[in-house]
Amino acid sequence: MDAVQDEAAGKRARGLDRAFEILDFLRQKRQALKPNEIAAQIGAPRSSVYELVNLLLSNGILEFTGGEGRVYLGRKLYFLGAAYENHFDFTRECEAALEQLADETRETAQFCMLDGNKYTVVRMREGARPFRISTDIGQSVPIPWTASGRLLVAHLSDQDILNFIPPQDFRLPGGEWLEPQTFIAEVRQAEREGLFTFNSIVDSFTHCFAVPVRVEEGHAAATLCLVTPRDDGIANRGRYLDCLKKAAAGLEHAPARPRRG
Amino acid sequence: MDAVQDEAAGKRARGLDRAFEILDFLRQKRQALKPNEIAAQIGAPRSSVYELVNLLLSNGILEFTGGEGRVYLGRKLYFLGAAYENHFDFTRECEAALEQLADETRETAQFCMLDGNKYTVVRMREGARPFRISTDIGQSVPIPWTASGRLLVAHLSDQDILNFIPPQDFRLPGGEWLEPQTFIAEVRQAEREGLFTFNSIVDSFTHCFAVPVRVEEGHAAATLCLVTPRDDGIANRGRYLDCLKKAAAGLEHAPARPRRG
DNA sequence: ATCATATGTACAATATAGCGGACAAAAACA
DNA sequence: TGTTTTTGTCCGCTATATTGTACATATGAT
């Protein structure tokens, strides 16, 4: 429920937490690293990291790759992730929805979810424009920086939102401070309207459209987004939103469902 | 390196190992389970399992699903697995190879790897026959039961093979005992010939073809397989093997390579 | 050559994680 | 109704996992 980890300083960390901290760090870096580098960059004791890395290696959770004793995420994680994907079988419908969006709008279409208390792009279909707009799949981005973020936390109470999002994430990439109350007001607006659009605050040339993909309980488990050049986005606003809503409706008809093994 | 886990009885298990034992168990079961059920079925102390499950839940490694407090693999694992897949980008080429095999042979084609000390089908393309032959993706199968198994351990010494494969895995599904020395002889034969084929020992009506997908170091990191009805397989043996070798060669030209993030 | 840094290993101290067992509520069953 | 099984929580004991420190080697800078 909550995302505590380094509650207080000076305490011993639990092996499990450290282990997943290492895995998350490698995912974020997206490259193989030496145990030493990992220890230094996540601020963990070297001896602990060496011990954990060796444990994870022997379990297939990590693998040697890139030489020089560097390690990266291992095959076992792929298998576990595939099992998740197979259970909550959103992949097929998701690709179809992105395909449809790309066809209809020629813009970059994304399927986004929360990863813990961050936002992340799970799948993407690049647009057909000469200058394509794209982002990195799987990178963790502060929730307040994104249009989708407004929708993905809309099921929480105001207080829960503030508890959920790390305070420093309200500091925007340009350095400006986004007042949490302003953000919450936008969340409530997005909730009422069932959509959120704005000129991206991560860059200066894109406009973002986001609509929720709702599950039975009614909250947004994911979002479908379009990322467009500002002028195109504003010119085609109505049509793009219609496309998004249609695609999202298609996804909701075939919601994440268990599948026989 | 080694696959020790429950080396001796009466010892305390390490949290990390227990945790991944739980994850693997859920993957194998392919369904959400209550912590209590998990504890009972993997033979772990209930209090430990409850503690670990709660930890994993709070990390997003496990998720509540299926009601009644049942848990299954979580979204975080999907993200980590996707990062692995993105780094070792075999997916695209792999799908292409399977597509090609399915087109050329109309038989069920599989891409297989080791998962720890078991064999597993990573990706599959079902054949175009009226009665399709298929297996479950991601299920762990004893290495000696499969044609691919002969190739996947061929880089090990005889002794390492015996250390690597759990002794009980030489007990075939029908109950017969496969003499390890016989298995090793078949491994060496497969290594020399660069292929292995046999009438499946898992069922009574299929013939299996396997060829290695080699990486730089020269050992088989994976295999490509065809699973065919026995008569068809024997009738088309030469052609099928040619198709497999061609597809494997295509995969090796684009070996698992890191990709810029 | 000397010094500094990066990398991996070894080990002992102690905070604590894993475990067994007690307890209780709920569900299943008779 | 009473009885048994299932499920989840709580708590104290102690084996041990985490950690700081020291050591060893390789690499690079001056």
XYZ file of C-alpha atoms (C1' of nucleotides) in Angstrom:
582
model
C 0.000 0.000 0.000
C 2.612 2.533 1.011
C 6.011 2.924 -0.521
C 8.151 3.104 2.554
C 11.647 1.795 2.254
C 14.303 3.939 3.865
C 12.017 5.000 6.684
C 14.794 6.055 8.988
C 18.517 6.346 8.514
C 21.038 4.235 10.336
C 18.905 1.129 10.182
C 19.872 -2.107 8.574
C 18.185 -2.706 5.285
C 16.342 -5.911 4.631
C 17.945 -8.114 2.042
C 14.776 -8.401 0.018
C 14.332 -4.654 -0.223
C 17.948 -4.131 -1.143
C 17.687 -6.830 -3.766
C 14.751 -5.213 -5.492
C 16.412 -1.855 -5.126
C 19.290 -3.300 -7.133
C 16.947 -4.725 -9.745
C 15.062 -1.462 -10.085
C 18.303 0.432 -10.344
C 19.550 -1.776 -13.144
C 16.251 -1.378 -14.919
C 16.469 2.359 -14.606
C 20.068 2.437 -15.850
C 19.224 -0.004 -18.616
C 22.749 -1.352 -18.724
C 24.970 -3.893 -17.050
C 26.894 -2.581 -14.050
C 29.622 -3.867 -11.762
C 28.568 -4.676 -8.215
C 30.893 -1.956 -7.050
C 29.208 0.647 -9.191
C 25.804 -0.461 -8.030
C 26.827 -0.157 -4.407
C 28.270 3.297 -4.907
C 25.335 4.646 -6.892
C 22.531 3.374 -4.702
C 24.438 4.163 -1.546
C 24.481 0.647 -0.136
C 27.327 -1.121 1.669
C 29.617 -2.820 -0.798
C 29.758 -6.072 1.087
C 25.982 -6.296 1.139
C 25.691 -5.642 -2.555
C 28.302 -8.251 -3.381
C 26.501 -10.800 -1.242
C 23.128 -10.027 -2.762
C 24.395 -9.901 -6.317
C 25.936 -13.329 -5.907
C 22.696 -14.670 -4.482
C 20.696 -13.201 -7.330
C 23.169 -14.533 -9.864
C 22.832 -18.044 -8.523
C 19.054 -17.744 -8.808
C 19.113 -16.541 -12.413
C 17.588 -13.218 -11.351
C 20.766 -11.498 -12.449
C 23.183 -12.530 -15.191
C 26.771 -11.768 -16.025
C 26.841 -9.757 -19.202
C 28.974 -7.056 -20.718
C 32.171 -8.528 -19.326
C 34.362 -7.256 -16.489
C 32.009 -8.850 -13.977
C 29.130 -6.625 -14.925
C 25.635 -7.883 -14.169
C 22.193 -7.140 -15.539
C 18.669 -8.425 -15.131
C 18.416 -12.147 -15.738
C 16.360 -14.592 -17.669
C 14.297 -15.627 -14.667
C 12.820 -12.158 -14.519
C 11.791 -12.509 -18.120
C 9.985 -15.741 -17.319
C 8.222 -14.239 -14.341
C 7.223 -11.185 -16.320
C 5.909 -13.360 -19.108
C 3.777 -15.248 -16.601
C 2.315 -11.973 -15.375
C 1.612 -10.867 -18.903
C -0.005 -14.190 -19.647
C -2.235 -13.983 -16.594
C -3.392 -10.411 -17.087
C -3.584 -10.708 -20.803
C -3.704 -7.079 -21.846
C -0.965 -7.301 -24.430
C -2.931 -8.376 -27.435
C -5.753 -5.874 -27.000
C -3.262 -3.200 -26.105
C -1.267 -3.589 -29.290
C -4.451 -3.550 -31.299
C -5.579 -0.322 -29.661
C -2.229 1.347 -30.297
C -2.272 0.151 -33.884
C -5.708 1.615 -34.375
C -4.680 4.922 -32.836
C -1.575 5.145 -34.949
C -3.594 4.467 -38.084
C -6.242 7.034 -37.319
C -4.061 9.845 -36.065
C -0.535 9.275 -37.414
C 0.625 10.461 -34.007
C 2.660 8.711 -31.326
C 0.352 6.577 -29.191
C 1.239 5.216 -25.750
C -0.142 2.806 -23.197
C 0.849 3.933 -19.702
C 0.579 2.611 -16.162
C 1.834 3.282 -12.692
C 5.016 1.579 -11.622
C 4.874 1.958 -7.872
C 4.584 5.686 -7.321
C 5.939 6.636 -10.721
C 4.496 6.844 -14.189
C 5.826 4.643 -16.961
C 5.214 4.019 -20.646
C 4.449 0.340 -21.031
C 3.947 0.179 -24.788
C 4.277 2.682 -27.563
C 3.545 3.038 -31.250
C 5.485 5.798 -32.944
C 3.662 8.188 -35.224
C 4.056 8.354 -38.980
C 5.355 11.914 -39.084
C 8.685 12.891 -40.622
C 9.905 13.914 -37.182
C 8.736 11.242 -34.840
C 8.131 11.919 -31.192
C 9.011 9.091 -28.920
C 9.943 8.378 -25.336
C 11.751 5.589 -23.597
C 9.724 2.548 -22.722
C 9.876 1.565 -19.084
C 11.471 4.704 -17.698
C 10.036 5.902 -14.424
C 8.790 9.471 -14.544
C 7.278 11.554 -11.729
C 3.508 11.408 -11.882
C 2.927 15.188 -11.849
C 5.000 15.621 -15.005
C 2.497 13.758 -17.175
C -1.036 14.141 -18.412
C -1.751 10.497 -17.637
C -0.626 11.084 -14.082
C -3.759 13.144 -13.454
C -5.918 10.156 -14.344
C -3.904 7.366 -12.759
C -4.245 8.702 -9.210
C -7.812 9.985 -9.539
C -9.252 7.121 -7.497
C -7.287 8.215 -4.429
C -8.399 10.798 -1.897
C -6.572 14.115 -1.840
C -4.638 13.084 1.214
C -3.752 9.692 -0.244
C -2.448 11.387 -3.370
C -0.161 13.575 -1.301
C 1.039 10.572 0.662
C 1.528 8.556 -2.480
C 3.545 10.957 -4.598
C 7.031 11.792 -3.319
C 7.093 15.537 -2.551
C 10.116 16.177 -4.708
C 8.197 14.937 -7.736
C 6.256 18.199 -7.741
C 9.476 19.908 -8.760
C 9.119 20.037 -12.546
C 12.013 19.305 -14.899
C 12.463 23.000 -15.626
C 12.893 23.685 -11.924
C 9.479 25.259 -11.317
C 7.380 24.130 -8.386
C 3.968 22.668 -9.116
C 1.765 23.424 -6.162
C 0.272 20.088 -4.994
C -3.134 21.727 -4.598
C -2.984 22.821 -8.223
C -2.138 19.280 -9.238
C -5.010 17.876 -7.199
C -7.420 20.322 -8.780
C -6.290 19.071 -12.184
C -6.733 15.487 -11.016
C -10.331 16.196 -10.005
C -10.994 17.983 -13.257
C -9.556 15.071 -15.218
C -11.680 12.685 -13.178
C -14.883 14.629 -13.957
C -14.136 14.996 -17.660
C -12.676 11.536 -18.172
C -9.648 12.958 -19.939
C -6.721 15.317 -19.529
C -4.788 17.296 -22.083
C -2.058 19.898 -21.799
C 1.064 21.249 -23.363
C 3.724 18.920 -22.071
C 5.734 20.249 -19.170
C 8.613 17.917 -19.990
C 9.357 19.654 -23.282
C 8.302 22.763 -25.136
C 6.889 21.421 -28.376
C 4.405 18.632 -27.632
C 0.783 18.472 -26.617
C -0.418 15.427 -24.658
C -3.819 13.748 -24.617
C -4.706 11.107 -22.070
C -7.841 9.065 -21.422
C -8.332 6.404 -18.763
C -8.628 2.662 -19.306
C -10.957 1.685 -16.495
C -11.314 -1.696 -14.824
C -14.404 -3.056 -13.110
C -13.791 -1.196 -9.882
C -14.034 1.992 -11.915
C -10.583 3.427 -11.454
C -8.049 3.999 -14.187
C -5.709 1.014 -14.283
C -3.937 2.502 -17.280
C -4.171 5.288 -19.800
C -4.034 5.669 -23.545
C -2.187 8.762 -24.706
C -1.311 10.676 -27.789
C 1.785 12.841 -27.934
C 1.589 15.343 -30.781
C 3.227 18.513 -32.023
C 1.432 21.397 -30.322
C -0.172 22.900 -33.382
C -1.422 19.560 -34.697
C -2.753 18.580 -31.314
C -4.683 21.773 -30.834
C -6.009 21.723 -34.397
C -7.279 18.150 -34.131
C -8.239 18.125 -30.492
C -11.811 16.925 -30.920
C -11.004 14.177 -33.357
C -8.018 12.914 -31.409
C -10.037 12.692 -28.211
C -12.737 10.758 -30.012
C -10.147 8.300 -31.300
C -8.685 7.863 -27.839
C -12.055 7.279 -26.220
C -13.005 4.747 -28.841
C -9.743 2.873 -28.393
C -10.056 2.929 -24.601
C -13.603 1.623 -24.836
C -12.300 -1.235 -26.954
C -9.772 -2.104 -24.282
C -12.351 -2.024 -21.523
C -14.585 -4.489 -23.331
C -11.778 -7.004 -23.026
C -10.413 -6.097 -19.612
C -7.469 -7.741 -17.944
C -8.766 -11.238 -17.498
C -7.231 -14.450 -16.256
C -6.559 -16.967 -18.981
C -6.466 -20.699 -18.711
C -2.899 -22.060 -18.496
C 26.616 -21.694 -10.623
C 25.034 -24.471 -8.590
C 21.378 -24.918 -7.897
C 21.510 -25.616 -4.204
C 18.598 -24.487 -2.130
C 17.423 -26.966 0.439
C 20.896 -28.334 0.936
C 20.228 -29.714 4.382
C 17.089 -30.015 6.437
C 16.514 -28.141 9.661
C 18.253 -25.015 8.422
C 16.693 -21.623 8.209
C 15.916 -20.496 4.730
C 17.093 -17.150 3.496
C 14.338 -14.672 2.829
C 15.492 -13.985 -0.685
C 15.503 -17.643 -1.630
C 12.110 -18.202 -0.050
C 10.758 -15.183 -1.881
C 11.841 -16.442 -5.275
C 10.634 -19.887 -4.358
C 7.214 -18.313 -3.866
C 7.407 -16.455 -7.164
C 8.480 -19.570 -9.027
C 5.740 -21.559 -7.398
C 3.097 -19.062 -8.459
C 4.496 -19.089 -11.953
C 4.337 -22.849 -12.051
C 0.778 -22.925 -10.695
C -0.221 -20.125 -13.038
C -2.943 -18.919 -10.694
C -3.474 -16.706 -7.697
C -3.095 -18.466 -4.353
C -3.654 -17.585 -0.704
C -0.545 -17.197 1.403
C -1.716 -20.123 3.446
C -1.940 -22.360 0.420
C 1.486 -21.290 -0.733
C 2.997 -22.099 2.631
C 1.381 -25.511 2.743
C 2.299 -26.473 -0.797
C 5.909 -25.384 -0.769
C 6.407 -26.654 2.766
C 7.456 -23.361 4.286
C 6.519 -21.933 7.691
C 3.276 -20.020 7.489
C 4.552 -17.054 9.415
C 7.495 -16.672 7.093
C 5.333 -16.857 4.014
C 2.923 -14.254 5.369
C 5.786 -11.942 6.138
C 7.377 -12.364 2.748
C 4.125 -12.095 0.852
C 3.378 -8.808 2.565
C 6.829 -7.525 1.751
C 6.485 -8.525 -1.875
C 3.031 -6.989 -2.048
C 4.323 -3.670 -0.804
C 7.020 -3.757 -3.476
C 4.621 -4.492 -6.325
C 6.304 -7.854 -6.907
C 3.073 -9.566 -5.935
C -0.473 -8.295 -6.358
C -3.813 -9.102 -4.806
C -5.989 -10.701 -7.440
C -8.716 -13.276 -7.558
C -10.224 -12.118 -4.270
C -10.160 -13.831 -0.869
C -6.700 -12.473 -0.271
C -5.177 -14.438 -3.107
C -1.954 -13.139 -4.595
C -0.200 -13.556 -7.918
C 2.837 -12.171 -9.693
C 2.811 -8.384 -9.859
C 3.280 -5.637 -12.338
C 6.825 -4.897 -11.223
C 7.900 -8.289 -12.480
C 6.426 -7.461 -15.840
C 8.465 -4.276 -15.966
C 11.656 -6.054 -14.986
C 11.026 -8.788 -17.512
C 10.364 -6.220 -20.205
C 13.681 -4.569 -19.405
C 15.454 -7.905 -19.806
C 13.712 -8.529 -23.081
C 14.620 -5.071 -24.268
C 18.282 -5.547 -23.388
C 18.714 -8.979 -24.907
C 16.550 -8.236 -27.844
C 15.881 -11.719 -29.137
C 12.152 -11.323 -29.364
C 11.824 -9.794 -32.787
C 14.211 -12.175 -34.530
C 12.744 -15.069 -32.596
C 9.209 -14.383 -33.747
C 10.441 -14.039 -37.309
C 12.215 -17.373 -37.129
C 9.149 -19.119 -35.741
C 6.972 -17.505 -38.378
C 9.292 -18.735 -41.082
C 9.344 -22.243 -39.639
C 5.586 -22.356 -39.359
C 5.212 -21.219 -42.953
C 7.661 -23.728 -44.333
C 6.637 -26.764 -42.345
C 3.053 -26.192 -41.124
C 4.235 -27.822 -37.901
C 4.396 -26.493 -34.355
C 7.621 -24.536 -33.892
C 9.133 -23.646 -30.530
C 11.914 -21.505 -29.130
C 13.267 -23.090 -25.948
C 15.752 -22.201 -23.242
C 16.919 -23.331 -19.863
C 15.179 -21.914 -16.822
C 17.613 -22.750 -14.083
C 18.031 -26.499 -14.290
C 14.798 -27.073 -16.185
C 13.745 -26.806 -19.793
C 11.074 -24.341 -20.813
C 9.273 -23.246 -23.961
C 9.790 -19.515 -24.290
C 7.834 -18.882 -27.487
C 5.741 -21.054 -29.723
C 3.992 -20.929 -33.058
C 1.309 -23.543 -33.490
C 1.213 -25.565 -36.663
C -1.456 -25.278 -39.336
C -2.680 -28.844 -39.032
C -6.264 -29.778 -38.274
C -5.116 -31.284 -34.985
C -2.629 -28.858 -33.576
C 0.093 -29.954 -31.232
C 0.940 -27.446 -28.567
C 2.472 -27.214 -25.142
C 2.255 -24.721 -22.341
C 4.521 -21.737 -22.555
C 6.720 -21.200 -19.545
C 6.208 -24.553 -17.866
C 9.318 -26.078 -16.385
C 10.068 -29.565 -17.693
C 12.912 -31.904 -16.713
C 15.762 -31.577 -19.168
C 16.085 -35.314 -19.980
C 12.481 -35.443 -21.161
C 13.154 -33.223 -24.168
C 15.109 -33.285 -27.389
C 16.319 -29.732 -26.785
C 17.637 -30.788 -23.419
C 20.380 -32.784 -25.140
C 21.629 -29.623 -26.801
C 21.176 -27.137 -23.982
C 23.603 -28.876 -21.620
C 26.116 -29.959 -24.253
C 28.641 -27.295 -23.228
C 28.981 -28.857 -19.780
C 31.313 -31.678 -18.841
C 29.776 -35.039 -18.054
C 30.237 -34.479 -14.367
C 28.773 -30.974 -14.528
C 25.745 -32.333 -16.325
C 25.147 -34.842 -13.572
C 25.570 -32.162 -10.944
C 23.304 -29.795 -12.826
C 20.306 -32.014 -13.484
C 18.352 -33.149 -10.428
C 18.627 -36.961 -10.257
C 14.871 -37.466 -10.101
C 14.539 -35.772 -13.493
C 15.915 -38.920 -15.104
C 12.690 -40.630 -14.081
C 10.599 -40.284 -17.239
C 6.910 -39.395 -17.154
C 5.935 -42.987 -17.894
C 7.886 -44.118 -14.853
C 10.855 -45.627 -16.708
C 14.373 -44.798 -15.619
C 16.640 -43.095 -18.135
C 20.181 -44.114 -17.339
C 22.203 -40.883 -16.945
C 25.044 -42.412 -18.949
C 22.626 -43.059 -21.800
C 21.482 -39.453 -21.611
C 25.045 -38.194 -21.668
C 25.828 -40.318 -24.686
C 22.897 -38.718 -26.452
C 24.125 -35.286 -25.399
C 27.516 -35.945 -26.950
C 25.932 -37.307 -30.083
C 23.714 -34.227 -30.348
C 26.735 -32.021 -29.810
C 28.646 -33.725 -32.636
C 25.759 -33.663 -35.077
C 24.452 -30.231 -34.125
C 20.917 -31.570 -33.779
C 18.798 -34.054 -31.919
C 15.613 -35.802 -32.923
C 13.559 -38.531 -31.329
C 10.090 -39.822 -30.747
C 8.907 -37.789 -27.806
C 9.104 -39.543 -24.477
C 6.440 -37.261 -23.041
C 3.738 -38.605 -25.320
C 3.281 -41.435 -27.786
C 2.411 -39.662 -31.008
C 4.932 -36.868 -31.638
C 8.399 -36.659 -33.096
C 10.669 -33.835 -31.955
C 13.424 -32.019 -33.840
C 15.814 -29.662 -32.104
C 18.759 -27.586 -33.330
C 20.924 -25.243 -31.254
C 20.979 -21.459 -31.402
C 24.572 -20.728 -30.565
C 26.050 -17.564 -29.095
C 29.584 -16.283 -29.530
C 31.032 -18.552 -26.876
C 29.815 -21.438 -28.999
C 27.359 -23.110 -26.672
C 23.647 -23.427 -27.264
C 21.890 -20.562 -25.519
C 18.575 -21.741 -26.899
C 17.074 -24.191 -29.324
C 14.604 -24.111 -32.159
C 12.302 -27.120 -32.285
C 9.615 -28.692 -34.357
C 7.012 -30.950 -32.798
C 5.304 -33.090 -35.411
C 3.122 -36.151 -35.736
C 5.464 -39.149 -35.895
C 4.746 -40.200 -39.444
C 5.048 -36.685 -40.823
C 8.214 -36.059 -38.924
C 9.883 -39.191 -40.156
C 8.717 -38.644 -43.713
C 10.017 -35.087 -43.867
C 13.035 -35.455 -41.653
C 15.594 -34.047 -44.058
C 13.568 -31.074 -45.100
C 12.510 -30.192 -41.581
C 16.086 -30.265 -40.353
C 17.136 -28.009 -43.204
C 14.415 -25.544 -42.278
C 15.465 -25.581 -38.643
C 19.124 -25.049 -39.434
C 18.331 -22.178 -41.732
C 16.142 -20.514 -39.125
C 18.760 -21.012 -36.422
C 21.431 -19.524 -38.646
C 19.213 -16.486 -39.111
C 18.941 -16.063 -35.369
C 22.661 -16.368 -34.856
C 23.403 -13.613 -37.337
C 21.482 -11.285 -35.070
C 22.519 -12.657 -31.698
C 21.317 -11.325 -28.378
C 22.737 -7.854 -28.465
C 22.423 -4.893 -26.156
C 20.286 -2.099 -27.496
C 20.530 1.572 -26.731
C 17.893 2.721 -24.223
C 58.595 5.124 -8.551
C 54.719 6.643 -5.586
C 50.173 7.592 -4.642
C 45.337 7.206 -5.452
C 41.401 4.808 -7.030
C 38.689 0.871 -8.373
C 37.555 -3.775 -7.602
C 36.869 -8.094 -5.233
C 37.383 -11.150 -0.878
C 37.329 -12.409 4.071
C 35.686 -12.080 8.672
C 33.736 -10.937 13.138
C 29.977 -8.315 15.677
C 25.316 -7.674 16.510
C 20.807 -6.187 14.981
C 17.268 -8.763 13.236
C 14.874 -11.954 10.196
C 12.944 -16.444 10.138
C 10.718 -19.648 12.772
C 7.584 -22.220 15.986
C 3.791 -21.946 18.544
C -0.090 -19.633 20.716
C -4.278 -17.241 19.801
C -8.610 -15.994 17.501
C -11.941 -15.277 13.910
C -14.183 -17.220 10.169
C -15.658 -20.892 7.326
C -16.850 -25.571 6.532
C -18.989 -29.463 8.216
C -21.655 -32.717 11.092
C -25.734 -26.854 17.710
C -20.864 -28.272 18.398
C -16.537 -29.630 15.956
C -12.930 -29.284 12.715
C -10.397 -26.860 9.239
C -8.845 -22.768 7.218
C -7.043 -18.382 7.512
C -4.647 -14.534 9.469
C -2.093 -12.148 13.452
C 1.116 -11.760 17.207
C 5.235 -12.616 19.892
C 9.624 -14.299 21.904
C 13.875 -16.973 20.841
C 17.989 -17.559 18.423
C 20.453 -18.650 14.143
C 22.168 -15.734 10.931
C 22.178 -11.969 7.507
C 23.823 -7.366 7.098
C 27.425 -4.491 7.716
C 31.969 -2.079 8.811
C 36.492 -2.907 8.465
C 40.600 -4.833 6.905
C 43.113 -6.998 3.294
C 44.690 -7.984 -1.566
C 45.180 -6.882 -6.266
C 44.804 -4.347 -10.432
C 44.683 -0.002 -12.797
C 45.749 4.660 -13.576
C 47.736 9.130 -12.507
C 51.595 11.975 -11.286
